[in-house]
PDB file of C-alpha atoms in Angstrom:
ATOM      1  CA  UNK A  12    -117.572  97.592 -75.831  1.00  0.00           C
ATOM      2  CA  UNK A  13    -118.924  96.456 -78.943  1.00  0.00           C
ATOM      3  CA  UNK A  14    -116.598  99.511 -80.508  1.00  0.00           C
ATOM      4  CA  UNK A  15    -113.432  97.962 -79.176  1.00  0.00           C
ATOM      5  CA  UNK A  16    -115.139  94.198 -80.770  1.00  0.00           C
ATOM      6  CA  UNK A  17    -115.128  95.499 -83.748  1.00  0.00           C
ATOM      7  CA  UNK A  18    -111.668  97.380 -83.948  1.00  0.00           C
ATOM      8  CA  UNK A  19    -109.912  93.954 -83.046  1.00  0.00           C
ATOM      9  CA  UNK A  20    -112.524  91.861 -85.305  1.00  0.00           C
ATOM     10  CA  UNK A  21    -111.423  94.599 -88.275  1.00  0.00           C
ATOM     11  CA  UNK A  22    -107.771  93.251 -86.897  1.00  0.00           C
ATOM     12  CA  UNK A  23    -108.673  89.201 -87.517  1.00  0.00           C
ATOM     13  CA  UNK A  24    -110.114  90.584 -90.822  1.00  0.00           C
ATOM     14  CA  UNK A  25    -107.297  92.199 -92.209  1.00  0.00           C
ATOM     15  CA  UNK A  26    -105.289  88.308 -91.539  1.00  0.00           C
ATOM     16  CA  UNK A  27    -107.801  86.872 -93.357  1.00  0.00           C
ATOM     17  CA  UNK A  28    -107.129  89.260 -95.756  1.00  0.00           C
ATOM     18  CA  UNK A  29    -103.690  87.695 -96.112  1.00  0.00           C
ATOM     19  CA  UNK A  30    -104.507  84.698 -96.058  1.00  0.00           C
ATOM     20  CA  UNK A  31    -106.610  84.268 -99.577  1.00  0.00           C
ATOM     21  CA  UNK A  32    -104.276  87.206-100.787  1.00  0.00           C
ATOM     22  CA  UNK A  33    -101.812  83.380 -99.943  1.00  0.00           C
ATOM     23  CA  UNK A  34    -104.547  81.312-101.377  1.00  0.00           C
ATOM     24  CA  UNK A  35    -105.358  79.885 -97.501  1.00  0.00           C
ATOM     25  CA  UNK A  36    -108.736  79.847 -96.764  1.00  0.00           C
ATOM     26  CA  UNK A  37    -109.275  83.851 -95.621  1.00  0.00           C
ATOM     27  CA  UNK A  38    -109.448  83.071 -91.834  1.00  0.00           C
ATOM     28  CA  UNK A  39    -107.957  85.722 -89.601  1.00  0.00           C
ATOM     29  CA  UNK A  40    -107.400  85.576 -85.772  1.00  0.00           C
ATOM     30  CA  UNK A  41    -106.201  88.310 -82.790  1.00  0.00           C
ATOM     31  CA  UNK A  42    -105.488  87.383 -79.172  1.00  0.00           C
ATOM     32  CA  UNK A  43    -105.765  90.292 -77.274  1.00  0.00           C
ATOM     33  CA  UNK A  44    -104.608  90.468 -73.364  1.00  0.00           C
ATOM     34  CA  UNK A  45    -107.232  91.638 -70.481  1.00  0.00           C
ATOM     35  CA  UNK A  46    -104.867  95.233 -70.420  1.00  0.00           C
ATOM     36  CA  UNK A  47    -105.896  95.504 -74.571  1.00  0.00           C
ATOM     37  CA  UNK A  48    -102.171  94.857 -75.714  1.00  0.00           C
ATOM     38  CA  UNK A  49    -103.056  92.423 -78.618  1.00  0.00           C
ATOM     39  CA  UNK A  50    -100.544  89.524 -77.870  1.00  0.00           C
ATOM     40  CA  UNK A  51    -100.387  87.774 -80.989  1.00  0.00           C
ATOM     41  CA  UNK A  52    -102.342  87.402 -84.759  1.00  0.00           C
ATOM     42  CA  UNK A  53    -102.425  85.070 -87.627  1.00  0.00           C
ATOM     43  CA  UNK A  54    -104.390  83.656 -90.409  1.00  0.00           C
ATOM     44  CA  UNK A  55    -104.473  80.676 -91.644  1.00  0.00           C
ATOM     45  CA  UNK A  56    -101.780  79.196 -93.444  1.00  0.00           C
ATOM     46  CA  UNK A  57    -102.480  75.262 -93.765  1.00  0.00           C
ATOM     47  CA  UNK A  58    -100.871  74.907 -97.159  1.00  0.00           C
ATOM     48  CA  UNK A  59     -97.918  77.386 -97.332  1.00  0.00           C
ATOM     49  CA  UNK A  60     -97.025  75.322 -94.122  1.00  0.00           C
ATOM     50  CA  UNK A  61     -98.236  71.657 -95.012  1.00  0.00           C
ATOM     51  CA  UNK A  62     -99.140  71.573 -92.048  1.00  0.00           C
ATOM     52  CA  UNK A  63    -103.260  70.707 -91.323  1.00  0.00           C
ATOM     53  CA  UNK A  64    -103.197  72.126 -87.886  1.00  0.00           C
ATOM     54  CA  UNK A  65    -102.042  75.935 -88.902  1.00  0.00           C
ATOM     55  CA  UNK A  66    -105.740  77.226 -88.541  1.00  0.00           C
ATOM     56  CA  UNK A  67    -105.118  81.005 -87.701  1.00  0.00           C
ATOM     57  CA  UNK A  68    -106.837  80.711 -84.260  1.00  0.00           C
ATOM     58  CA  UNK A  69    -103.412  77.400 -83.166  1.00  0.00           C
ATOM     59  CA  UNK A  70    -101.257  79.286 -84.636  1.00  0.00           C
ATOM     60  CA  UNK A  71    -101.913  82.373 -82.826  1.00  0.00           C
ATOM     61  CA  UNK A  72    -102.534  80.063 -79.570  1.00  0.00           C
ATOM     62  CA  UNK A  73     -99.292  78.852 -80.215  1.00  0.00           C
ATOM     63  CA  UNK A  74     -97.213  82.674 -80.935  1.00  0.00           C
ATOM     64  CA  UNK A  75     -99.279  84.715 -77.741  1.00  0.00           C
ATOM     65  CA  UNK A  76     -97.903  80.997 -75.502  1.00  0.00           C
ATOM     66  CA  UNK A  77     -94.417  81.311 -76.313  1.00  0.00           C
ATOM     67  CA  UNK A  78     -94.112  85.154 -75.880  1.00  0.00           C
ATOM     68  CA  UNK A  79     -95.618  84.761 -72.418  1.00  0.00           C
ATOM     69  CA  UNK A  80     -93.736  81.515 -71.570  1.00  0.00           C
ATOM     70  CA  UNK A  81     -96.719  79.955 -70.608  1.00  0.00           C
ATOM     71  CA  UNK A  82     -99.577  77.448 -72.563  1.00  0.00           C
ATOM     72  CA  UNK A  83    -102.131  78.917 -70.272  1.00  0.00           C
ATOM     73  CA  UNK A  84    -103.425  81.992 -72.143  1.00  0.00           C
ATOM     74  CA  UNK A  85    -105.764  83.507 -69.305  1.00  0.00           C
ATOM     75  CA  UNK A  86    -107.936  86.469 -68.966  1.00  0.00           C
ATOM     76  CA  UNK A  87    -107.239  86.817 -72.976  1.00  0.00           C
ATOM     77  CA  UNK A  88    -109.966  87.391 -75.609  1.00  0.00           C
ATOM     78  CA  UNK A  89    -109.469  85.404 -79.194  1.00  0.00           C
ATOM     79  CA  UNK A  90    -111.556  87.939 -82.340  1.00  0.00           C
ATOM     80  CA  UNK A  91    -111.507  85.212 -85.317  1.00  0.00           C
ATOM     81  CA  UNK A  92    -113.516  85.244 -88.720  1.00  0.00           C
ATOM     82  CA  UNK A  93    -115.048  82.280 -88.826  1.00  0.00           C
ATOM     83  CA  UNK A  94    -116.572  80.162 -85.597  1.00  0.00           C
ATOM     84  CA  UNK A  95    -113.854  78.162 -84.444  1.00  0.00           C
ATOM     85  CA  UNK A  96    -113.181  74.579 -85.692  1.00  0.00           C
ATOM     86  CA  UNK A  97    -113.289  71.473 -83.049  1.00  0.00           C
ATOM     87  CA  UNK A  98    -109.523  71.588 -83.565  1.00  0.00           C
ATOM     88  CA  UNK A  99    -109.428  75.120 -82.248  1.00  0.00           C
ATOM     89  CA  UNK A 100    -112.105  74.550 -79.966  1.00  0.00           C
ATOM     90  CA  UNK A 101    -110.531  72.152 -78.395  1.00  0.00           C
ATOM     91  CA  UNK A 102    -107.186  74.804 -78.242  1.00  0.00           C
ATOM     92  CA  UNK A 103    -108.418  77.115 -76.961  1.00  0.00           C
ATOM     93  CA  UNK A 104    -110.476  75.152 -73.975  1.00  0.00           C
ATOM     94  CA  UNK A 105    -106.772  73.451 -72.641  1.00  0.00           C
ATOM     95  CA  UNK A 106    -105.329  77.576 -73.074  1.00  0.00           C
ATOM     96  CA  UNK A 107    -107.977  78.469 -70.489  1.00  0.00           C
ATOM     97  CA  UNK A 108    -108.989  81.428 -73.011  1.00  0.00           C
ATOM     98  CA  UNK A 109    -111.433  84.156 -71.354  1.00  0.00           C
ATOM     99  CA  UNK A 110    -113.507  84.681 -74.602  1.00  0.00           C
ATOM    100  CA  UNK A 111    -114.395  84.013 -77.917  1.00  0.00           C
ATOM    101  CA  UNK A 112    -115.340  86.459 -80.424  1.00  0.00           C
ATOM    102  CA  UNK A 113    -116.435  85.585 -84.001  1.00  0.00           C
ATOM    103  CA  UNK A 114    -117.552  87.192 -87.115  1.00  0.00           C
ATOM    104  CA  UNK A 115    -120.026  84.718 -89.052  1.00  0.00           C
ATOM    105  CA  UNK A 116    -120.910  80.900 -88.041  1.00  0.00           C
ATOM    106  CA  UNK A 117    -119.489  78.468 -89.477  1.00  0.00           C
ATOM    107  CA  UNK A 118    -122.368  75.553 -90.035  1.00  0.00           C
ATOM    108  CA  UNK A 119    -120.103  72.688 -91.341  1.00  0.00           C
ATOM    109  CA  UNK A 120    -117.305  72.932 -88.550  1.00  0.00           C
ATOM    110  CA  UNK A 121    -118.625  75.243 -86.332  1.00  0.00           C
ATOM    111  CA  UNK A 122    -117.959  74.020 -82.529  1.00  0.00           C
ATOM    112  CA  UNK A 123    -119.161  77.014 -80.763  1.00  0.00           C
ATOM    113  CA  UNK A 124    -122.517  77.150 -81.523  1.00  0.00           C
ATOM    114  CA  UNK A 125    -123.119  75.994 -84.430  1.00  0.00           C
ATOM    115  CA  UNK A 126    -122.424  72.251 -85.348  1.00  0.00           C
ATOM    116  CA  UNK A 127    -121.256  71.412 -82.119  1.00  0.00           C
ATOM    117  CA  UNK A 128    -120.890  73.658 -78.946  1.00  0.00           C
ATOM    118  CA  UNK A 129    -117.900  72.950 -76.496  1.00  0.00           C
ATOM    119  CA  UNK A 130    -118.056  75.653 -74.577  1.00  0.00           C
ATOM    120  CA  UNK A 131    -121.799  74.407 -72.692  1.00  0.00           C
ATOM    121  CA  UNK A 132    -120.367  71.323 -72.688  1.00  0.00           C
ATOM    122  CA  UNK A 133    -120.216  70.953 -68.293  1.00  0.00           C
ATOM    123  CA  UNK A 134    -117.768  67.949 -69.257  1.00  0.00           C
ATOM    124  CA  UNK A 135    -115.039  70.127 -70.088  1.00  0.00           C
ATOM    125  CA  UNK A 136    -113.209  71.301 -67.424  1.00  0.00           C
ATOM    126  CA  UNK A 137    -112.921  75.527 -68.945  1.00  0.00           C
ATOM    127  CA  UNK A 138    -116.010  76.281 -71.014  1.00  0.00           C
ATOM    128  CA  UNK A 139    -114.674  80.086 -72.406  1.00  0.00           C
ATOM    129  CA  UNK A 140    -117.624  83.188 -73.152  1.00  0.00           C
ATOM    130  CA  UNK A 141    -119.252  83.622 -76.809  1.00  0.00           C
ATOM    131  CA  UNK A 142    -120.184  85.773 -78.563  1.00  0.00           C
ATOM    132  CA  UNK A 143    -120.825  85.821 -82.354  1.00  0.00           C
ATOM    133  CA  UNK A 144    -121.676  87.964 -85.341  1.00  0.00           C
ATOM    134  CA  UNK A 145    -119.197  91.203 -84.744  1.00  0.00           C
ATOM    135  CA  UNK A 146    -118.536  92.511 -88.876  1.00  0.00           C
ATOM    136  CA  UNK A 147    -120.309  89.480 -89.473  1.00  0.00           C
ATOM    137  CA  UNK A 148    -121.566  90.553 -92.925  1.00  0.00           C
ATOM    138  CA  UNK A 149    -117.581  91.402 -93.903  1.00  0.00           C
ATOM    139  CA  UNK A 150    -116.349  88.351 -92.142  1.00  0.00           C
ATOM    140  CA  UNK A 151    -118.653  85.993 -93.857  1.00  0.00           C
ATOM    141  CA  UNK A 152    -118.829  88.210 -97.656  1.00  0.00           C
ATOM    142  CA  UNK A 153    -115.380  87.717 -97.366  1.00  0.00           C
ATOM    143  CA  UNK A 154    -115.681  83.558 -96.998  1.00  0.00           C
ATOM    144  CA  UNK A 155    -118.186  83.823 -99.809  1.00  0.00           C
ATOM    145  CA  UNK A 156    -116.660  85.362-102.059  1.00  0.00           C
ATOM    146  CA  UNK A 157    -113.235  83.653-101.682  1.00  0.00           C
ATOM    147  CA  UNK A 158    -114.904  79.370-102.156  1.00  0.00           C
ATOM    148  CA  UNK A 159    -117.144  81.435-105.007  1.00  0.00           C
ATOM    149  CA  UNK A 160    -114.063  82.872-106.462  1.00  0.00           C
ATOM    150  CA  UNK A 161    -112.356  79.562-106.716  1.00  0.00           C
ATOM    151  CA  UNK A 162    -115.523  77.308-107.656  1.00  0.00           C
ATOM    152  CA  UNK A 163    -115.708  79.453-110.970  1.00  0.00           C
ATOM    153  CA  UNK A 164    -112.005  79.172-111.345  1.00  0.00           C
TER     154      UNK A 164
END
């Protein structure tokens, strides 16, 4: 099972690299149906779209919902390189995504266990399963290198 998670996380990493090439924070996401089919994939585009909500997760959810003509993305798994933020976890809960698999934790913004834990809040009507640590080193290195380069320029 870990092999399939690694395969999809590598696709999310490809998306994250696309963001980094555009000087966007390098985060990528891939949404996979229960059948294993990829419904959507994207990367951060907040700067290029001039949209503070254009996180990889949000763009991926929007695209998939339009493809399936339903805002409820039941029985899906979202792969994302970095732990989703509050906004993204809110959208994930609303979309009823079954599982979130992320690479590296985000202690400053993370809402899937680091800063907040939306998936464990019994007050919410949906709580996705959370898995983390898939391709953790590659995900962490990509974002750390991006910010290191940004600070030195």
